[in-house]
XYZ file of N, CA and C in Angstrom:
294
model
N 19.358 -155.798 -33.917
C 19.765 -155.010 -35.183
C 18.276 -154.995 -36.340
N 17.648 -155.581 -35.992
C 16.491 -155.860 -36.875
C 16.258 -154.604 -36.871
N 15.372 -154.032 -38.092
C 14.282 -152.712 -38.257
C 13.273 -153.620 -38.387
N 12.412 -153.325 -36.739
C 10.786 -153.829 -36.615
C 9.816 -152.748 -37.397
N 9.986 -151.828 -37.776
C 8.818 -150.999 -37.810
C 9.243 -150.574 -40.091
N 7.874 -150.586 -40.296
C 8.463 -149.922 -41.742
C 8.814 -148.296 -41.780
N 9.105 -147.371 -43.064
C 9.226 -146.141 -43.184
C 7.896 -145.607 -42.981
N 7.479 -144.729 -42.888
C 6.350 -143.521 -43.255
C 6.659 -143.172 -44.543
N 5.542 -142.725 -45.230
C 6.418 -142.520 -46.580
C 6.857 -140.874 -46.719
N 6.820 -140.578 -45.616
C 7.995 -138.811 -45.399
C 9.184 -139.711 -45.473
N 9.452 -140.570 -44.240
C 10.974 -140.940 -44.303
C 11.340 -141.665 -45.974
N 10.304 -142.712 -46.641
C 10.652 -143.167 -47.963
C 10.662 -141.676 -48.805
N 10.051 -140.653 -48.803
C 10.839 -139.763 -49.546
C 11.792 -138.903 -49.406
N 11.833 -138.804 -48.188
C 13.685 -138.575 -47.804
C 14.985 -139.470 -48.581
N 14.463 -140.501 -47.738
C 15.611 -141.626 -48.622
C 15.810 -141.315 -49.942
N 14.600 -141.205 -51.010
C 14.872 -140.849 -52.097
C 15.532 -139.850 -52.660
N 15.116 -138.412 -51.808
C 15.664 -137.421 -52.153
C 17.440 -137.454 -51.725
N 17.841 -138.382 -50.331
C 18.851 -138.451 -50.241
C 19.941 -138.780 -51.334
N 18.857 -140.147 -51.915
C 20.084 -140.856 -52.971
C 19.848 -140.308 -54.260
N 19.229 -139.560 -54.394
C 19.174 -138.564 -55.793
C 20.629 -137.667 -55.528
N 20.098 -137.291 -54.672
C 21.300 -135.738 -54.135
C 22.891 -136.830 -54.247
N 23.430 -137.496 -53.506
C 23.991 -138.448 -53.637
C 24.473 -139.104 -54.791
N 23.265 -139.455 -55.879
C 23.943 -139.795 -57.318
C 24.785 -138.379 -57.824
N 24.146 -137.348 -57.420
C 24.736 -136.748 -58.183
C 26.435 -136.310 -57.753
N 26.926 -136.668 -56.749
C 28.432 -136.387 -56.537
C 29.305 -137.702 -57.288
N 30.037 -136.583 -57.930
C 31.520 -137.801 -58.362
C 32.019 -138.860 -57.992
N 32.008 -140.165 -58.262
C 32.866 -141.048 -58.176
C 32.378 -141.722 -57.065
N 31.151 -141.612 -56.172
C 30.923 -142.298 -55.526
C 30.491 -143.918 -55.572
N 30.473 -144.677 -54.673
C 29.469 -145.881 -54.447
C 28.515 -145.803 -53.470
N 26.980 -145.886 -53.968
C 26.225 -145.637 -53.329
C 25.303 -146.928 -53.056
N 25.156 -147.425 -51.748
C 24.665 -148.978 -51.379
C 23.583 -148.802 -50.374
N 22.596 -149.668 -50.178
C 21.270 -149.377 -49.446
C 20.894 -150.164 -49.096
N 21.482 -150.756 -47.516
C 21.260 -151.890 -46.873
C 20.397 -151.573 -45.365
N 19.211 -151.924 -45.913
C 17.792 -151.863 -45.187
C 17.228 -150.673 -45.308
N 17.428 -149.835 -44.658
C 17.017 -148.591 -44.405
C 18.391 -147.432 -44.588
N 19.419 -148.097 -44.392
C 20.825 -146.901 -44.323
C 21.179 -147.193 -45.789
N 21.884 -145.344 -45.924
C 22.688 -145.764 -47.003
C 24.268 -145.649 -46.644
N 25.158 -146.598 -47.552
C 26.330 -146.892 -47.090
C 27.189 -145.802 -48.121
N 27.509 -145.131 -48.258
C 28.521 -144.397 -49.040
C 30.141 -144.531 -49.291
N 31.116 -145.452 -50.012
C 32.053 -145.496 -50.334
C 32.666 -145.044 -51.762
N 34.095 -145.377 -52.218
C 34.355 -144.932 -53.310
C 34.956 -143.591 -52.821
N 35.075 -142.429 -53.835
C 35.924 -141.522 -54.073
C 35.547 -140.268 -52.900
N 35.112 -140.831 -51.808
C 34.841 -139.679 -50.700
C 35.585 -138.501 -50.418
N 36.626 -138.913 -50.638
C 37.238 -137.505 -49.748
C 36.940 -136.103 -50.347
N 36.557 -135.785 -52.054
C 36.653 -134.978 -52.489
C 35.454 -134.321 -52.385
N 34.281 -134.969 -51.882
C 33.066 -134.939 -51.692
C 32.499 -134.637 -49.824
N 33.669 -135.233 -49.281
C 34.102 -134.591 -47.657
C 32.559 -133.865 -47.459
N 32.858 -132.711 -48.123
C 31.947 -131.306 -47.395
C 30.761 -131.641 -47.937
N 30.482 -132.210 -48.955
C 29.078 -131.864 -49.479
C 27.997 -133.120 -48.748
N 29.177 -134.416 -48.110
C 28.626 -135.270 -47.821
C 27.862 -135.073 -46.519
N 29.250 -133.999 -45.631
C 28.691 -133.614 -44.555
C 27.264 -132.323 -44.291
N 27.367 -131.639 -45.978
C 26.173 -131.057 -46.114
C 24.911 -131.761 -45.875
N 24.481 -132.914 -46.488
C 24.154 -134.147 -46.791
C 23.331 -135.061 -45.524
N 24.196 -134.341 -44.391
C 23.702 -134.959 -43.195
C 24.303 -136.441 -43.259
N 25.737 -136.957 -44.141
C 26.480 -137.794 -43.791
C 26.952 -138.205 -42.781
N 27.088 -139.211 -42.323
C 28.629 -139.319 -41.095
C 29.117 -140.215 -41.399
N 30.616 -140.074 -41.003
C 31.474 -140.907 -40.655
C 31.842 -142.290 -40.388
N 31.440 -143.624 -40.304
C 32.036 -144.892 -39.931
C 33.422 -144.725 -39.778
N 34.363 -144.536 -39.101
C 35.616 -144.636 -39.043
C 36.540 -146.196 -39.367
N 35.354 -146.708 -38.594
C 35.936 -148.237 -38.380
C 35.800 -148.939 -39.394
N 34.490 -148.796 -40.357
C 33.981 -149.141 -41.871
C 34.620 -148.508 -42.578
N 35.452 -147.425 -42.342
C 35.765 -146.389 -43.409
C 34.631 -146.134 -45.164
N 33.320 -145.999 -44.252
C 32.414 -145.759 -45.123
C 31.834 -144.225 -44.503
N 31.101 -143.723 -45.257
C 30.126 -143.001 -44.552
C 28.585 -143.349 -45.059
N 27.606 -142.736 -44.166
C 26.241 -143.569 -44.008
C 25.577 -142.417 -44.059
N 24.225 -142.714 -43.781
C 22.871 -141.513 -43.465
C 21.679 -142.691 -43.959
N 21.034 -142.262 -42.482
C 20.041 -142.892 -42.372
C 18.646 -142.098 -41.539
N 17.681 -142.420 -42.065
C 16.296 -141.175 -41.210
C 16.878 -141.591 -39.913
N 16.346 -140.248 -39.267
C 16.134 -139.914 -37.820
C 15.539 -141.145 -36.954
N 14.444 -141.715 -38.069
C 13.984 -142.603 -36.742
C 14.890 -143.671 -36.671
N 15.781 -143.842 -37.260
C 17.052 -145.493 -37.216
C 17.961 -144.815 -35.926
N 17.649 -143.590 -35.363
C 18.882 -142.978 -34.330
C 17.937 -143.952 -32.711
N 17.628 -144.563 -32.328
C 16.855 -144.852 -31.435
C 17.568 -146.307 -31.119
N 18.242 -146.987 -31.827
C 19.593 -148.243 -31.358
C 20.892 -147.631 -31.821
N 21.293 -148.067 -30.197
C 22.714 -147.800 -29.966
C 23.380 -149.159 -29.563
N 24.744 -149.099 -30.233
C 25.545 -150.388 -29.719
C 26.581 -149.977 -29.198
N 27.324 -150.899 -28.587
C 28.420 -151.019 -27.920
C 29.331 -151.538 -28.767
N 29.164 -151.705 -29.679
C 30.403 -152.379 -30.562
C 30.469 -152.174 -31.956
N 31.210 -152.202 -32.553
C 31.097 -151.966 -33.835
C 30.694 -152.965 -34.623
N 29.617 -153.314 -35.686
C 29.484 -154.571 -36.149
C 29.753 -154.225 -38.000
N 30.559 -155.388 -38.533
C 31.058 -155.124 -39.545
C 30.559 -154.943 -40.719
N 30.675 -154.160 -41.903
C 29.452 -154.161 -42.747
C 29.223 -155.034 -43.500
N 30.376 -156.543 -43.366
C 29.565 -157.526 -44.710
C 28.458 -158.064 -43.432
N 28.810 -157.853 -42.294
C 27.448 -158.540 -41.409
C 26.658 -157.644 -41.692
N 26.141 -156.589 -41.841
C 24.967 -155.618 -42.173
C 24.299 -156.296 -43.205
N 25.534 -156.208 -44.398
C 24.519 -156.591 -45.503
C 24.426 -157.940 -45.718
N 25.059 -159.040 -44.683
C 24.009 -160.349 -44.759
C 23.077 -160.796 -44.058
N 22.563 -159.290 -43.523
C 21.355 -159.589 -42.228
C 20.431 -158.537 -43.319
N 20.745 -157.294 -44.173
C 19.228 -156.808 -44.293
C 19.780 -156.350 -45.851
N 20.604 -157.311 -46.659
C 20.906 -157.315 -48.363
C 21.721 -156.213 -48.505
N 22.634 -155.891 -49.845
C 22.818 -154.936 -50.409
C 21.685 -154.599 -51.318
N 21.642 -153.598 -51.658
C 21.552 -152.790 -53.503
C 22.024 -152.066 -53.296
N 22.692 -151.937 -54.900
C 23.941 -151.151 -55.086
C 22.581 -150.144 -56.034
N 23.019 -148.761 -55.701
C 22.124 -147.975 -56.217
C 23.522 -147.302 -57.551
N 24.571 -146.753 -56.651
C 25.376 -146.484 -57.794
C 26.660 -147.049 -57.589
N 27.355 -147.195 -58.549
C 29.245 -147.704 -58.788
C 30.061 -146.812 -58.881
N 31.322 -146.855 -58.336
C 32.138 -145.243 -58.171
C 32.569 -146.008 -59.529
N 32.867 -144.844 -61.036
C 33.536 -145.171 -62.098
C 34.673 -144.639 -61.957
């Protein structure tokens, strides 16, 4: 599960732009774990906006997420709990739901 490659400058820019766009949506909690963005909080009213930003719903985690296309190369057969992901990659809170 570990990310062995650095993000390119283009991917870093894409990540930054995605975070800026997500911060415009009210009531969200936005966390960065490695190069993945995990979105919780009051997501239901923001569902269409999250989809339009390219985010996906993780039903077992009950969170939305987004990652750069280069991160799609890994496929797992089991769901990894968000707590395990945060323990491995760290968690940086970008925005807290208000």
